[in-house]
mmCIF file of C-alpha atoms in Angstrom:
data_model
loop_
_atom_site.group_PDB
_atom_site.id
_atom_site.type_symbol
_atom_site.label_atom_id
_atom_site.label_comp_id
_atom_site.label_asym_id
_atom_site.label_seq_id
_atom_site.Cartn_x
_atom_site.Cartn_y
_atom_site.Cartn_z
ATOM 1 C CA UNK A 896 0.000 0.000 0.000
ATOM 2 C CA UNK A 897 2.994 2.272 0.079
ATOM 3 C CA UNK A 898 2.540 5.083 -2.392
ATOM 4 C CA UNK A 899 5.274 7.130 -3.949
ATOM 5 C CA UNK A 900 6.449 9.827 -1.564
ATOM 6 C CA UNK A 901 5.891 13.357 -2.806
ATOM 7 C CA UNK A 902 8.314 15.967 -1.598
ATOM 8 C CA UNK A 903 7.478 19.583 -0.774
ATOM 9 C CA UNK A 904 8.171 21.986 -3.612
ATOM 10 C CA UNK A 905 10.643 24.424 -2.098
ATOM 11 C CA UNK A 906 11.014 27.803 -3.716
ATOM 12 C CA UNK A 907 13.517 30.517 -2.940
ATOM 13 C CA UNK A 908 16.695 28.400 -3.056
ATOM 14 C CA UNK A 909 18.970 31.410 -2.687
ATOM 15 C CA UNK A 910 17.408 32.103 0.704
ATOM 16 C CA UNK A 911 17.964 28.496 1.720
ATOM 17 C CA UNK A 912 21.646 28.729 0.907
ATOM 18 C CA UNK A 913 22.007 32.018 2.765
ATOM 19 C CA UNK A 914 20.501 30.742 5.993
ATOM 20 C CA UNK A 915 22.228 27.360 5.707
ATOM 21 C CA UNK A 916 25.540 29.192 5.565
ATOM 22 C CA UNK A 917 24.626 31.054 8.739
ATOM 23 C CA UNK A 918 23.724 27.848 10.563
ATOM 24 C CA UNK A 919 26.730 25.922 9.364
ATOM 25 C CA UNK A 920 29.085 28.788 10.116
ATOM 26 C CA UNK A 921 28.042 29.029 13.732
ATOM 27 C CA UNK A 922 30.058 26.935 16.208
ATOM 28 C CA UNK A 923 28.008 24.356 18.035
ATOM 29 C CA UNK A 924 28.251 23.739 21.791
ATOM 30 C CA UNK A 925 31.173 21.610 22.827
ATOM 31 C CA UNK A 926 29.354 18.559 24.126
ATOM 32 C CA UNK A 927 27.596 16.489 23.146
ATOM 33 C CA UNK A 928 27.769 16.901 19.351
ATOM 34 C CA UNK A 929 24.524 17.902 17.629
ATOM 35 C CA UNK A 930 22.317 15.243 16.106
ATOM 36 C CA UNK A 931 22.904 15.194 12.340
ATOM 37 C CA UNK A 932 20.177 16.782 10.271
ATOM 38 C CA UNK A 933 17.939 14.413 8.350
ATOM 39 C CA UNK A 934 16.041 15.102 5.209
ATOM 40 C CA UNK A 935 12.639 13.781 6.221
ATOM 41 C CA UNK A 936 11.778 12.241 2.873
ATOM 42 C CA UNK A 937 14.768 9.911 2.979
ATOM 43 C CA UNK A 938 15.696 9.391 6.635
ATOM 44 C CA UNK A 939 18.910 7.496 7.136
ATOM 45 C CA UNK A 940 18.340 4.069 8.586
ATOM 46 C CA UNK A 941 19.701 3.657 12.109
ATOM 47 C CA UNK A 942 22.358 1.020 12.736
ATOM 48 C CA UNK A 943 20.856 -2.424 12.993
ATOM 49 C CA UNK A 944 20.553 -3.689 16.546
ATOM 50 C CA UNK A 945 20.302 -7.348 17.473
ATOM 51 C CA UNK A 946 16.905 -7.960 19.030
ATOM 52 C CA UNK A 947 15.768 -11.224 20.495
ATOM 53 C CA UNK A 948 12.482 -9.938 21.934
ATOM 54 C CA UNK A 949 10.401 -6.802 22.154
ATOM 55 C CA UNK A 950 11.417 -5.498 25.571
ATOM 56 C CA UNK A 951 9.906 -2.108 26.392
ATOM 57 C CA UNK A 952 12.440 0.592 27.173
ATOM 58 C CA UNK A 953 11.519 3.126 29.851
ATOM 59 C CA UNK A 954 10.349 6.333 28.156
ATOM 60 C CA UNK A 955 12.615 9.324 28.406
ATOM 61 C CA UNK A 956 11.851 11.719 31.229
ATOM 62 C CA UNK A 957 10.725 14.919 29.536
ATOM 63 C CA UNK A 958 10.529 18.240 31.350
ATOM 64 C CA UNK A 959 7.156 19.807 32.000
ATOM 65 C CA UNK A 960 7.281 23.308 33.391
ATOM 66 C CA UNK A 961 5.064 23.817 36.440
ATOM 67 C CA UNK A 962 1.774 25.484 35.543
ATOM 68 C CA UNK A 963 1.134 28.947 36.840
ATOM 69 C CA UNK A 964 -1.688 29.508 39.304
ATOM 70 C CA UNK A 965 -4.939 29.522 37.353
ATOM 71 C CA UNK A 966 -3.118 28.891 34.063
ATOM 72 C CA UNK A 967 -5.144 26.908 31.487
ATOM 73 C CA UNK A 968 -3.539 23.783 30.059
ATOM 74 C CA UNK A 969 -3.683 22.262 26.582
ATOM 75 C CA UNK A 970 -2.597 18.622 26.379
ATOM 76 C CA UNK A 971 -2.218 16.927 23.015
ATOM 77 C CA UNK A 972 -1.189 13.293 22.585
ATOM 78 C CA UNK A 973 -0.193 12.471 19.005
ATOM 79 C CA UNK A 974 -0.350 8.775 18.081
ATOM 80 C CA UNK A 975 1.396 8.126 14.762
ATOM 81 C CA UNK A 976 1.231 4.988 12.667
ATOM 82 C CA UNK A 977 4.875 4.208 11.838
ATOM 83 C CA UNK A 978 4.290 1.091 9.758
ATOM 84 C CA UNK A 979 5.870 0.726 6.348
ATOM 85 C CA UNK A 980 3.347 2.822 4.395
ATOM 86 C CA UNK A 981 3.584 5.902 6.603
ATOM 87 C CA UNK A 982 6.715 7.747 5.453
ATOM 88 C CA UNK A 983 4.571 10.600 4.194
ATOM 89 C CA UNK A 984 2.792 10.940 7.535
ATOM 90 C CA UNK A 985 6.100 11.268 9.365
ATOM 91 C CA UNK A 986 7.268 13.835 6.822
ATOM 92 C CA UNK A 987 4.157 15.895 7.489
ATOM 93 C CA UNK A 988 4.607 15.619 11.261
ATOM 94 C CA UNK A 989 8.190 16.846 10.992
ATOM 95 C CA UNK A 990 7.522 19.614 8.516
ATOM 96 C CA UNK A 991 4.332 20.883 10.170
ATOM 97 C CA UNK A 992 5.212 20.620 13.879
ATOM 98 C CA UNK A 993 6.067 24.300 14.221
ATOM 99 C CA UNK A 994 2.982 25.441 12.323
ATOM 100 C CA UNK A 995 0.871 23.370 14.720
ATOM 101 C CA UNK A 996 2.646 24.901 17.716
ATOM 102 C CA UNK A 997 2.193 28.400 16.294
ATOM 103 C CA UNK A 998 -1.584 27.935 16.277
ATOM 104 C CA UNK A 999 -1.362 28.341 20.057
ATOM 105 C CA UNK A 1000 1.029 31.298 20.094
ATOM 106 C CA UNK A 1001 -1.689 33.797 20.978
ATOM 107 C CA UNK A 1002 -4.119 31.490 22.768
ATOM 108 C CA UNK A 1003 -5.777 32.880 25.896
ATOM 109 C CA UNK A 1004 -8.598 32.243 28.304
ATOM 110 C CA UNK A 1005 -9.754 35.269 30.266
ATOM 111 C CA UNK A 1006 -6.526 36.989 29.306
ATOM 112 C CA UNK A 1007 -4.305 34.158 30.584
ATOM 113 C CA UNK A 1008 -2.061 32.231 28.178
ATOM 114 C CA UNK A 1009 -2.317 28.423 28.457
ATOM 115 C CA UNK A 1010 0.536 25.992 28.843
ATOM 116 C CA UNK A 1011 0.997 23.670 25.856
ATOM 117 C CA UNK A 1012 2.044 20.073 26.573
ATOM 118 C CA UNK A 1013 2.553 17.484 23.819
ATOM 119 C CA UNK A 1014 3.082 13.719 24.089
ATOM 120 C CA UNK A 1015 4.095 11.333 21.300
ATOM 121 C CA UNK A 1016 3.399 7.648 20.648
ATOM 122 C CA UNK A 1017 4.513 5.487 17.734
ATOM 123 C CA UNK A 1018 2.629 2.347 16.815
ATOM 124 C CA UNK A 1019 2.881 -0.216 14.065
ATOM 125 C CA UNK A 1020 6.548 -1.239 14.039
ATOM 126 C CA UNK A 1021 9.103 -3.113 16.094
ATOM 127 C CA UNK A 1022 11.592 -0.366 16.835
ATOM 128 C CA UNK A 1023 13.610 -0.723 19.998
ATOM 129 C CA UNK A 1024 11.412 0.218 22.930
ATOM 130 C CA UNK A 1025 8.187 -1.081 21.398
ATOM 131 C CA UNK A 1026 6.134 -3.563 23.388
ATOM 132 C CA UNK A 1027 4.884 -6.882 22.083
ATOM 133 C CA UNK A 1028 2.026 -5.084 20.332
ATOM 134 C CA UNK A 1029 4.471 -2.795 18.492
ATOM 135 C CA UNK A 1030 3.515 0.277 20.532
ATOM 136 C CA UNK A 1031 6.002 2.722 22.027
ATOM 137 C CA UNK A 1032 5.621 5.810 24.169
ATOM 138 C CA UNK A 1033 8.181 8.060 22.514
ATOM 139 C CA UNK A 1034 7.680 10.992 24.896
ATOM 140 C CA UNK A 1035 5.308 11.654 27.793
ATOM 141 C CA UNK A 1036 3.770 15.106 28.053
ATOM 142 C CA UNK A 1037 6.485 17.717 27.668
ATOM 143 C CA UNK A 1038 6.879 21.457 27.225
ATOM 144 C CA UNK A 1039 10.326 20.919 25.658
ATOM 145 C CA UNK A 1040 9.611 21.484 21.969
ATOM 146 C CA UNK A 1041 13.198 20.823 20.863
ATOM 147 C CA UNK A 1042 13.082 17.409 22.524
ATOM 148 C CA UNK A 1043 9.819 16.691 20.724
ATOM 149 C CA UNK A 1044 11.345 17.722 17.395
ATOM 150 C CA UNK A 1045 14.408 15.560 18.017
ATOM 151 C CA UNK A 1046 12.269 12.496 18.588
ATOM 152 C CA UNK A 1047 10.070 13.172 15.575
ATOM 153 C CA UNK A 1048 13.169 13.214 13.371
ATOM 154 C CA UNK A 1049 14.353 9.948 14.940
ATOM 155 C CA UNK A 1050 11.201 7.998 14.015
ATOM 156 C CA UNK A 1051 11.474 5.382 11.269
ATOM 157 C CA UNK A 1052 8.902 3.260 9.458
ATOM 158 C CA UNK A 1053 8.776 -0.492 8.955
ATOM 159 C CA UNK A 1054 6.130 -3.153 8.435
ATOM 160 C CA UNK A 1055 3.915 -3.950 11.380
ATOM 161 C CA UNK A 1056 0.496 -4.289 12.987
ATOM 162 C CA UNK A 1057 -1.582 -1.211 13.749
ATOM 163 C CA UNK A 1058 -3.415 -1.762 17.046
ATOM 164 C CA UNK A 1059 -5.463 1.420 17.416
ATOM 165 C CA UNK A 1060 -7.539 0.340 20.387
ATOM 166 C CA UNK A 1061 -4.466 -0.609 22.377
ATOM 167 C CA UNK A 1062 -2.430 2.532 21.681
ATOM 168 C CA UNK A 1063 -5.415 4.673 22.722
ATOM 169 C CA UNK A 1064 -5.689 2.662 25.919
ATOM 170 C CA UNK A 1065 -1.981 3.131 26.621
ATOM 171 C CA UNK A 1066 -2.094 6.878 26.012
ATOM 172 C CA UNK A 1067 -5.158 7.182 28.240
ATOM 173 C CA UNK A 1068 -3.702 5.248 31.159
ATOM 174 C CA UNK A 1069 0.020 6.059 30.966
ATOM 175 C CA UNK A 1070 0.042 9.824 30.484
ATOM 176 C CA UNK A 1071 -0.301 12.380 33.280
ATOM 177 C CA UNK A 1072 -3.560 13.940 32.102
ATOM 178 C CA UNK A 1073 -4.636 17.149 33.817
ATOM 179 C CA UNK A 1074 -7.473 16.896 36.330
ATOM 180 C CA UNK A 1075 -8.552 20.474 35.603
ATOM 181 C CA UNK A 1076 -12.133 20.227 34.368
ATOM 182 C CA UNK A 1077 -11.508 23.037 31.867
ATOM 183 C CA UNK A 1078 -8.295 21.564 30.435
ATOM 184 C CA UNK A 1079 -8.163 20.770 26.731
ATOM 185 C CA UNK A 1080 -7.291 17.049 26.598
ATOM 186 C CA UNK A 1081 -6.943 15.750 23.046
ATOM 187 C CA UNK A 1082 -5.752 12.537 21.421
ATOM 188 C CA UNK A 1083 -4.999 12.561 17.700
ATOM 189 C CA UNK A 1084 -4.485 9.128 16.188
ATOM 190 C CA UNK A 1085 -3.374 8.920 12.550
ATOM 191 C CA UNK A 1086 -3.026 5.804 10.399
ATOM 192 C CA UNK A 1087 -4.390 3.917 7.420
ATOM 193 C CA UNK A 1088 -5.350 0.378 8.476
ATOM 194 C CA UNK A 1089 -8.751 -0.711 9.876
ATOM 195 C CA UNK A 1090 -9.378 0.605 13.388
ATOM 196 C CA UNK A 1091 -10.423 -2.861 14.499
ATOM 197 C CA UNK A 1092 -6.990 -4.517 14.499
ATOM 198 C CA UNK A 1093 -5.581 -6.000 17.688
ATOM 199 C CA UNK A 1094 -6.961 -7.671 20.795
ATOM 200 C CA UNK A 1095 -8.115 -4.455 22.515
ATOM 201 C CA UNK A 1096 -11.575 -3.377 21.352
ATOM 202 C CA UNK A 1097 -11.449 0.276 20.379
ATOM 203 C CA UNK A 1098 -14.970 0.758 21.772
ATOM 204 C CA UNK A 1099 -13.658 -0.025 25.247
ATOM 205 C CA UNK A 1100 -10.551 2.162 25.079
ATOM 206 C CA UNK A 1101 -12.279 5.122 23.440
ATOM 207 C CA UNK A 1102 -15.094 5.007 26.001
ATOM 208 C CA UNK A 1103 -12.524 4.939 28.835
ATOM 209 C CA UNK A 1104 -10.781 7.979 27.354
ATOM 210 C CA UNK A 1105 -14.044 9.891 27.076
ATOM 211 C CA UNK A 1106 -14.912 9.090 30.704
ATOM 212 C CA UNK A 1107 -11.660 10.814 31.710
ATOM 213 C CA UNK A 1108 -12.510 13.919 29.711
ATOM 214 C CA UNK A 1109 -10.165 13.054 26.820
ATOM 215 C CA UNK A 1110 -11.434 13.688 23.302
ATOM 216 C CA UNK A 1111 -10.193 11.144 20.751
ATOM 217 C CA UNK A 1112 -9.901 12.463 17.194
ATOM 218 C CA UNK A 1113 -9.178 10.108 14.310
ATOM 219 C CA UNK A 1114 -7.242 10.963 11.158
ATOM 220 C CA UNK A 1115 -7.472 8.364 8.414
ATOM 221 C CA UNK A 1116 -4.594 8.535 5.946
ATOM 222 C CA UNK A 1117 -6.415 7.757 2.750
ATOM 223 C CA UNK A 1118 -9.860 7.785 1.189
ATOM 224 C CA UNK A 1119 -12.696 9.255 3.313
ATOM 225 C CA UNK A 1120 -15.135 6.394 2.645
ATOM 226 C CA UNK A 1121 -12.445 3.784 3.199
ATOM 227 C CA UNK A 1122 -11.820 5.313 6.612
ATOM 228 C CA UNK A 1123 -15.511 5.052 7.422
ATOM 229 C CA UNK A 1124 -15.618 1.376 6.463
ATOM 230 C CA UNK A 1125 -12.496 0.848 8.573
ATOM 231 C CA UNK A 1126 -14.356 2.253 11.634
ATOM 232 C CA UNK A 1127 -12.239 5.417 12.003
ATOM 233 C CA UNK A 1128 -15.395 7.535 12.018
ATOM 234 C CA UNK A 1129 -17.144 5.216 14.478
ATOM 235 C CA UNK A 1130 -14.305 5.715 16.958
ATOM 236 C CA UNK A 1131 -14.469 9.509 16.657
ATOM 237 C CA UNK A 1132 -18.262 9.578 17.054
ATOM 238 C CA UNK A 1133 -18.025 7.395 20.152
ATOM 239 C CA UNK A 1134 -15.486 9.843 21.615
ATOM 240 C CA UNK A 1135 -17.463 12.973 20.653
ATOM 241 C CA UNK A 1136 -14.368 13.773 18.635
ATOM 242 C CA UNK A 1137 -13.738 14.531 14.991
ATOM 243 C CA UNK A 1138 -13.136 12.172 12.074
ATOM 244 C CA UNK A 1139 -10.950 13.527 9.297
ATOM 245 C CA UNK A 1140 -9.057 12.080 6.390
ATOM 246 C CA UNK A 1141 -5.806 13.341 4.888
ATOM 247 C CA UNK A 1142 -3.489 12.576 2.027
ATOM 248 C CA UNK A 1143 -0.292 11.806 3.927
ATOM 249 C CA UNK A 1144 1.675 12.135 0.701
ATOM 250 C CA UNK A 1145 0.207 15.462 -0.378
ATOM 251 C CA UNK A 1146 2.519 17.634 -2.413
ATOM 252 C CA UNK A 1147 2.941 20.897 -0.515
ATOM 253 C CA UNK A 1148 3.731 24.056 -2.485
ATOM 254 C CA UNK A 1149 5.484 26.567 -0.246
ATOM 255 C CA UNK A 1150 5.165 30.223 -1.174
ATOM 256 C CA UNK A 1151 8.378 32.195 -0.580
ATOM 257 C CA UNK A 1152 7.869 35.470 1.267
ATOM 258 C CA UNK A 1153 10.162 38.521 1.354
ATOM 259 C CA UNK A 1154 10.568 38.137 5.122
ATOM 260 C CA UNK A 1155 11.719 34.491 5.092
ATOM 261 C CA UNK A 1156 15.474 34.957 5.083
ATOM 262 C CA UNK A 1157 15.560 37.532 7.864
ATOM 263 C CA UNK A 1158 13.184 35.557 10.099
ATOM 264 C CA UNK A 1159 15.264 32.405 9.685
ATOM 265 C CA UNK A 1160 18.469 34.298 10.419
ATOM 266 C CA UNK A 1161 16.983 35.886 13.531
ATOM 267 C CA UNK A 1162 15.801 32.469 14.687
ATOM 268 C CA UNK A 1163 19.384 31.226 14.556
ATOM 269 C CA UNK A 1164 20.590 34.385 16.312
ATOM 270 C CA UNK A 1165 18.212 33.697 19.209
ATOM 271 C CA UNK A 1166 20.363 30.727 20.201
ATOM 272 C CA UNK A 1167 23.144 33.080 21.313
ATOM 273 C CA UNK A 1168 20.871 34.481 24.034
ATOM 274 C CA UNK A 1169 20.415 31.101 25.743
ATOM 275 C CA UNK A 1170 22.552 30.485 28.820
ATOM 276 C CA UNK A 1171 22.905 26.768 29.463
ATOM 277 C CA UNK A 1172 23.901 25.643 32.944
ATOM 278 C CA UNK A 1173 25.045 22.217 34.087
ATOM 279 C CA UNK A 1174 25.609 19.084 32.002
ATOM 280 C CA UNK A 1175 21.925 18.857 31.041
ATOM 281 C CA UNK A 1176 22.091 22.420 29.769
ATOM 282 C CA UNK A 1177 24.945 21.685 27.397
ATOM 283 C CA UNK A 1178 23.036 18.731 25.964
ATOM 284 C CA UNK A 1179 19.850 20.771 25.539
ATOM 285 C CA UNK A 1180 21.718 23.615 23.847
ATOM 286 C CA UNK A 1181 23.240 21.141 21.413
ATOM 287 C CA UNK A 1182 19.737 19.849 20.742
ATOM 288 C CA UNK A 1183 18.539 23.388 20.015
ATOM 289 C CA UNK A 1184 21.203 23.843 17.335
ATOM 290 C CA UNK A 1185 20.513 20.392 15.894
ATOM 291 C CA UNK A 1186 16.795 21.098 15.528
ATOM 292 C CA UNK A 1187 17.539 24.338 13.690
ATOM 293 C CA UNK A 1188 19.602 22.247 11.319
ATOM 294 C CA UNK A 1189 16.822 19.658 10.975
ATOM 295 C CA UNK A 1190 14.327 22.402 10.166
ATOM 296 C CA UNK A 1191 16.571 23.849 7.474
ATOM 297 C CA UNK A 1192 16.927 20.329 6.104
ATOM 298 C CA UNK A 1193 13.185 20.335 5.471
ATOM 299 C CA UNK A 1194 12.880 23.829 3.974
ATOM 300 C CA UNK A 1195 13.434 27.486 4.733
ATOM 301 C CA UNK A 1196 9.675 27.749 5.330
ATOM 302 C CA UNK A 1197 10.001 25.162 8.084
ATOM 303 C CA UNK A 1198 12.876 27.103 9.642
ATOM 304 C CA UNK A 1199 10.755 30.245 9.486
ATOM 305 C CA UNK A 1200 7.912 28.491 11.318
ATOM 306 C CA UNK A 1201 10.358 27.204 13.908
ATOM 307 C CA UNK A 1202 11.818 30.688 14.363
ATOM 308 C CA UNK A 1203 8.361 32.137 14.918
ATOM 309 C CA UNK A 1204 7.694 29.423 17.508
ATOM 310 C CA UNK A 1205 11.001 30.274 19.214
ATOM 311 C CA UNK A 1206 9.812 33.871 19.516
ATOM 312 C CA UNK A 1207 6.607 32.829 21.293
ATOM 313 C CA UNK A 1208 5.836 32.038 24.927
ATOM 314 C CA UNK A 1209 5.358 28.349 24.065
ATOM 315 C CA UNK A 1210 9.112 28.057 23.526
ATOM 316 C CA UNK A 1211 10.290 28.223 27.127
ATOM 317 C CA UNK A 1212 13.323 26.378 28.446
ATOM 318 C CA UNK A 1213 13.404 26.792 32.222
ATOM 319 C CA UNK A 1214 14.838 23.311 32.605
ATOM 320 C CA UNK A 1215 18.221 24.282 31.113
ATOM 321 C CA UNK A 1216 18.354 28.002 30.256
ATOM 322 C CA UNK A 1217 19.210 30.412 33.076
ATOM 323 C CA UNK A 1218 17.465 33.339 31.429
ATOM 324 C CA UNK A 1219 14.100 31.562 31.410
ATOM 325 C CA UNK A 1220 14.720 29.869 34.761
ATOM 326 C CA UNK A 1221 15.519 33.108 36.596
ATOM 327 C CA UNK A 1222 12.795 35.073 34.825
ATOM 328 C CA UNK A 1223 10.189 32.544 35.997
ATOM 329 C CA UNK A 1224 11.656 32.195 39.501
ATOM 330 C CA UNK A 1225 12.719 28.598 38.970
ATOM 331 C CA UNK A 1226 16.353 29.199 39.964
ATOM 332 C CA UNK A 1227 18.207 31.563 42.298
ATOM 333 C CA UNK A 1228 21.159 32.539 40.116
ATOM 334 C CA UNK A 1229 23.270 33.392 43.181
ATOM 335 C CA UNK A 1230 23.053 29.764 44.338
ATOM 336 C CA UNK A 1231 24.250 28.146 41.089
ATOM 337 C CA UNK A 1232 27.707 26.604 41.416
ATOM 338 C CA UNK A 1233 30.423 28.403 39.488
ATOM 339 C CA UNK A 1234 31.398 25.227 37.624
ATOM 340 C CA UNK A 1235 27.799 24.841 36.360
ATOM 341 C CA UNK A 1236 27.845 28.272 34.726
ATOM 342 C CA UNK A 1237 29.110 29.170 31.251
ATOM 343 C CA UNK A 1238 32.622 30.609 31.178
ATOM 344 C CA UNK A 1239 31.635 34.322 30.907
ATOM 345 C CA UNK A 1240 29.624 34.114 34.146
ATOM 346 C CA UNK A 1241 32.211 32.353 36.293
ATOM 347 C CA UNK A 1242 33.729 34.526 38.961
ATOM 348 C CA UNK A 1243 30.889 37.061 38.882
ATOM 349 C CA UNK A 1244 29.139 37.957 42.119
ATOM 350 C CA UNK A 1245 25.334 37.771 42.435
ATOM 351 C CA UNK A 1246 24.835 41.289 41.073
ATOM 352 C CA UNK A 1247 27.169 40.627 38.154
ATOM 353 C CA UNK A 1248 25.382 37.390 37.276
ATOM 354 C CA UNK A 1249 22.011 39.130 37.358
ATOM 355 C CA UNK A 1250 23.238 41.950 35.127
ATOM 356 C CA UNK A 1251 24.777 39.531 32.644
ATOM 357 C CA UNK A 1252 21.531 37.547 32.381
ATOM 358 C CA UNK A 1253 19.431 40.683 32.046
ATOM 359 C CA UNK A 1254 21.529 41.721 29.055
ATOM 360 C CA UNK A 1255 20.818 38.358 27.386
ATOM 361 C CA UNK A 1256 17.120 38.682 28.205
ATOM 362 C CA UNK A 1257 16.924 42.137 26.650
ATOM 363 C CA UNK A 1258 18.726 40.944 23.530
ATOM 364 C CA UNK A 1259 16.343 37.997 23.239
ATOM 365 C CA UNK A 1260 13.267 40.165 23.676
ATOM 366 C CA UNK A 1261 14.473 42.474 20.922
ATOM 367 C CA UNK A 1262 15.025 39.576 18.512
ATOM 368 C CA UNK A 1263 11.683 37.998 19.382
ATOM 369 C CA UNK A 1264 9.828 41.252 18.839
ATOM 370 C CA UNK A 1265 11.444 41.697 15.445
ATOM 371 C CA UNK A 1266 10.485 38.136 14.466
ATOM 372 C CA UNK A 1267 6.888 38.731 15.544
ATOM 373 C CA UNK A 1268 6.726 41.943 13.516
ATOM 374 C CA UNK A 1269 8.145 40.252 10.424
ATOM 375 C CA UNK A 1270 5.842 37.267 10.943
ATOM 376 C CA UNK A 1271 2.777 39.522 10.912
ATOM 377 C CA UNK A 1272 3.993 41.116 7.679
ATOM 378 C CA UNK A 1273 4.685 37.676 6.232
ATOM 379 C CA UNK A 1274 1.191 36.432 7.081
ATOM 380 C CA UNK A 1275 -0.355 39.385 5.273
ATOM 381 C CA UNK A 1276 1.782 38.651 2.225
ATOM 382 C CA UNK A 1277 0.871 34.941 2.236
ATOM 383 C CA UNK A 1278 -2.831 35.675 2.708
ATOM 384 C CA UNK A 1279 -2.825 37.788 -0.428
ATOM 385 C CA UNK A 1280 -0.703 35.286 -2.358
ATOM 386 C CA UNK A 1281 -3.013 32.395 -1.456
ATOM 387 C CA UNK A 1282 -6.029 34.225 -2.801
ATOM 388 C CA UNK A 1283 -4.552 33.554 -6.212
ATOM 389 C CA UNK A 1284 -4.422 29.811 -5.570
ATOM 390 C CA UNK A 1285 -6.862 27.051 -4.840
ATOM 391 C CA UNK A 1286 -7.243 26.199 -1.151
ATOM 392 C CA UNK A 1287 -4.361 24.037 -0.012
ATOM 393 C CA UNK A 1288 -3.235 22.303 3.124
ATOM 394 C CA UNK A 1289 -6.622 21.358 4.566
ATOM 395 C CA UNK A 1290 -6.062 17.655 4.001
ATOM 396 C CA UNK A 1291 -2.658 17.462 5.697
ATOM 397 C CA UNK A 1292 -1.871 16.578 9.300
ATOM 398 C CA UNK A 1293 -1.608 20.239 10.264
ATOM 399 C CA UNK A 1294 -4.886 21.081 8.562
ATOM 400 C CA UNK A 1295 -6.694 18.227 10.306
ATOM 401 C CA UNK A 1296 -5.339 19.122 13.740
ATOM 402 C CA UNK A 1297 -6.086 22.796 13.119
ATOM 403 C CA UNK A 1298 -9.758 22.101 12.394
ATOM 404 C CA UNK A 1299 -10.167 20.131 15.608
ATOM 405 C CA UNK A 1300 -8.284 22.657 17.732
ATOM 406 C CA UNK A 1301 -10.580 25.460 16.558
ATOM 407 C CA UNK A 1302 -13.631 23.441 17.497
ATOM 408 C CA UNK A 1303 -12.288 22.362 20.887
ATOM 409 C CA UNK A 1304 -11.046 25.854 21.748
ATOM 410 C CA UNK A 1305 -14.522 27.298 21.239
ATOM 411 C CA UNK A 1306 -15.987 24.676 23.564
ATOM 412 C CA UNK A 1307 -13.530 25.731 26.282
ATOM 413 C CA UNK A 1308 -13.711 29.513 25.887
ATOM 414 C CA UNK A 1309 -10.166 29.657 24.539
ATOM 415 C CA UNK A 1310 -9.319 32.276 21.930
ATOM 416 C CA UNK A 1311 -6.521 31.359 19.532
ATOM 417 C CA UNK A 1312 -5.910 34.734 17.894
#
């Protein structure tokens, strides 16, 4: 059933080269080395590992920043079919992640911005870490968007069984779902095989999710009627969710905008304002650089979307960046050991440390504001340009998720713009 993979049409190649030179010319953090960029349409196969049985590997601990008092929460669990026919779906997830995140950039309820948490499951192949049913929790709920991007780029496809009922059950029972009655709790499951596969009846798992206030939304990768006959719509109706179908191999035409190059450059410049502390900080900063590189490997448009996300409140890195940590009262900078600080801060007293961080914060704010201004101009340009074209993008992963998010936001008095 694997169809030929269709790559995005990328325009503006001169801009790509310009920003690539910027990224490649910038020294990366010393340790550990960045993850190599992957072109999503032809991901390099990982080294073969001997495997005698499917032994689940403990999921990586992913940081979740503590919610503010009275802060709304949006939790999204994405369940991706990673069987052999789903290369296009993974490409869309990688290339559209930042557009999906940016849908929440201006979200508010009663003037308060929500916290966005995303979890990721892969089902349908026997990658290391999968259980006997070929299901793997890739990441629990996290606010670390670079970590999410890293894991999306690490996913690979292979033949397998697609047990929808079981992966929904696992996501429902394993994840730390918010108990806030007004929280937006969403599961998006995407795949192309009948929803009835496996020993766990989807009726049971979907009903259990609904009883916990979780809305299950199904995205069939293929023909609309075929998805109905495969029970994808039945599952969504049972969950009071949405049934959608997409073409996972849709050819995406990206419209170059005059602001693209500068936004992408500013997104790379933002990295210089991050102040990693401790061993975990060095690793996270390397990940930040690597995900810039991965985004540029997809397209300059993807790097632009990532840069816009990096200029928003959803891109917050209290777990490893001193600027964010001090700003949000997560760390007392005076108490950080000298050896855990970057070289320019060592030897400074408390006042000197504070002043040094404030300078980085001001520089970051200036860059972020410029990106937001350019992004608004870019959106106006693209809106006008798209009027000259037929509607596009509604039957992709981003388009499907966007439709559901609009509906669910209205139900919960959340404004997205």
